[in-house]
Amino acid sequence: EQYVGPDFFKYWNFYTGPDPTHGTVDFVSEWEGWQNKLLDASEAGVVMRVDNTTVVGGQGGRKAVRIESKNSYNGGLFVVTLENVPTACGAWPAFWMFGDDAQHAWPRWGEYDILESIHMTNYATTTLHTRRSCDQKDVNLGIDFVGQGWATGSLGTNKAKNCWVKAPQEFSNQGCGQKLPDGSFGPEFNKNGGGTFVAEWTHGGRNGKIMRTWFFPKGKEPIDLVVRSPQPDLWGTPNSFFTLNERWCSADHFKNMRMVFDTTFCGDYAGSTFQASCPWLKQSCEDYVRNSPGAFSNAFWNIKRLDVYQKMD
């Protein structure tokens, strides 16, 4: 499936409910997105902006976009080439996948955050969020993946290797996270003209049941990927790797997952890290987001390519 083109938004639902992560955000409908000039879609790419002209009154949130794919998946190779990622103090953008329905509340069917970042951070993090019994303690930096290593748990010294959203010695809903290389997000990523991320979710074959992610800076993409016949086994060690081996984390932790792009502000993650990440602003995250529209002119996604490959049975 090749998603990018003038009819891109036809394949997505716009989420307009309250932000489950309590952000200072107002997720708009598709109609409102076009009215407010937050959306663009053509052969050249897809753009999703946040409102960068309005001072938000009272307890409101800044207008932004959260879309969820109409298709859901149980595996595949997900390729996204981005020319610009949302970057601003207070911003919390992500490209991720999750599953739920009326009978199966999150995180029953899991969540795979392919890339997520906050504020002006120059790298993305890849994280799994699950119900209990999904541990990655068998997975190691330098052997299974190369990057900046594991996110730190709540002790400040421990690695967040347990994907359960209520895991002991981890922050609430932290999940198991691995930091992608420097330059995989933020101002640095945008300055370098972007790059490509590939997420592979497999249920067997030579490598067993795994989820792994690569980041390729612009101009460094493997030729097989460029010509759309990807051979991930030729790409070397990934930048993020999780096992779905029965012993550690059975594959049924992830099911019927939809793709999501969103940008929120403050909330559970960007709110609690705002002072530490943007200390020069000397105000609360919420006040800054509501009163500084111009600060969000670079908080947009520019998607050049989004392809999904699935193995034919």
PDB file of N, CA and C in Angstrom, residues 2-8 40-46 228 302-305:
ATOM      1  N   GLN A   2       0.586   2.170  -0.916  1.00  0.00           N
ATOM      2  CA  GLN A   2       1.289   3.454  -0.925  1.00  0.00           C
ATOM      3  C   GLN A   2       0.273   4.529  -0.554  1.00  0.00           C
ATOM      4  N   TYR A   3       0.473   5.135   0.609  1.00  0.00           N
ATOM      5  CA  TYR A   3      -0.538   6.046   1.134  1.00  0.00           C
ATOM      6  C   TYR A   3      -0.427   7.477   0.605  1.00  0.00           C
ATOM      7  N   VAL A   4       0.789   7.956   0.348  1.00  0.00           N
ATOM      8  CA  VAL A   4       0.951   9.390   0.064  1.00  0.00           C
ATOM      9  C   VAL A   4       0.410   9.746  -1.316  1.00  0.00           C
ATOM     10  N   GLY A   5      -0.418  10.785  -1.374  1.00  0.00           N
ATOM     11  CA  GLY A   5      -1.029  11.256  -2.616  1.00  0.00           C
ATOM     12  C   GLY A   5      -2.167  12.194  -2.270  1.00  0.00           C
ATOM     13  N   PRO A   6      -2.831  12.754  -3.289  1.00  0.00           N
ATOM     14  CA  PRO A   6      -3.897  13.728  -3.031  1.00  0.00           C
ATOM     15  C   PRO A   6      -5.063  13.175  -2.215  1.00  0.00           C
ATOM     16  N   ASP A   7      -5.283  11.843  -2.261  1.00  0.00           N
ATOM     17  CA  ASP A   7      -6.423  11.266  -1.529  1.00  0.00           C
ATOM     18  C   ASP A   7      -6.002  10.644  -0.196  1.00  0.00           C
ATOM     19  N   PHE A   8      -4.827  11.020   0.302  1.00  0.00           N
ATOM     20  CA  PHE A   8      -4.264  10.461   1.539  1.00  0.00           C
ATOM     21  C   PHE A   8      -5.292  10.373   2.666  1.00  0.00           C
ATOM     22  N   ASP A  40      -2.615  19.448   4.042  1.00  0.00           N
ATOM     23  CA  ASP A  40      -2.263  19.481   2.619  1.00  0.00           C
ATOM     24  C   ASP A  40      -1.988  18.068   2.170  1.00  0.00           C
ATOM     25  N   ALA A  41      -2.398  17.713   0.959  1.00  0.00           N
ATOM     26  CA  ALA A  41      -2.075  16.385   0.436  1.00  0.00           C
ATOM     27  C   ALA A  41      -1.946  16.453  -1.080  1.00  0.00           C
ATOM     28  N   SER A  42      -0.806  15.992  -1.588  1.00  0.00           N
ATOM     29  CA  SER A  42      -0.573  15.938  -3.037  1.00  0.00           C
ATOM     30  C   SER A  42       0.436  14.823  -3.304  1.00  0.00           C
ATOM     31  N   GLU A  43       0.775  14.636  -4.573  1.00  0.00           N
ATOM     32  CA  GLU A  43       1.807  13.635  -4.901  1.00  0.00           C
ATOM     33  C   GLU A  43       3.125  13.994  -4.219  1.00  0.00           C
ATOM     34  N   ALA A  44       3.345  15.297  -3.989  1.00  0.00           N
ATOM     35  CA  ALA A  44       4.620  15.762  -3.430  1.00  0.00           C
ATOM     36  C   ALA A  44       4.751  15.442  -1.946  1.00  0.00           C
ATOM     37  N   GLY A  45       3.619  15.218  -1.282  1.00  0.00           N
ATOM     38  CA  GLY A  45       3.700  14.912   0.140  1.00  0.00           C
ATOM     39  C   GLY A  45       2.441  15.312   0.878  1.00  0.00           C
ATOM     40  N   VAL A  46       2.429  14.980   2.162  1.00  0.00           N
ATOM     41  CA  VAL A  46       1.284  15.261   3.029  1.00  0.00           C
ATOM     42  C   VAL A  46       1.772  16.119   4.188  1.00  0.00           C
ATOM     43  N   ARG A 228      11.710   0.392  -3.688  1.00  0.00           N
ATOM     44  CA  ARG A 228      10.497  -0.265  -3.186  1.00  0.00           C
ATOM     45  C   ARG A 228      10.517  -1.789  -3.313  1.00  0.00           C
ATOM     46  N   ASN A 302       5.710  16.675   7.636  1.00  0.00           N
ATOM     47  CA  ASN A 302       5.730  16.642   6.174  1.00  0.00           C
ATOM     48  C   ASN A 302       6.129  15.224   5.766  1.00  0.00           C
ATOM     49  N   ILE A 303       5.143  14.472   5.283  1.00  0.00           N
ATOM     50  CA  ILE A 303       5.331  13.045   4.980  1.00  0.00           C
ATOM     51  C   ILE A 303       5.531  12.879   3.478  1.00  0.00           C
ATOM     52  N   LYS A 304       6.687  12.384   3.093  1.00  0.00           N
ATOM     53  CA  LYS A 304       6.993  12.191   1.673  1.00  0.00           C
ATOM     54  C   LYS A 304       6.562  10.816   1.185  1.00  0.00           C
ATOM     55  N   ARG A 305       6.520   9.873   2.117  1.00  0.00           N
ATOM     56  CA  ARG A 305       6.213   8.507   1.719  1.00  0.00           C
ATOM     57  C   ARG A 305       5.707   7.737   2.931  1.00  0.00           C
TER      58      ARG A 305
END
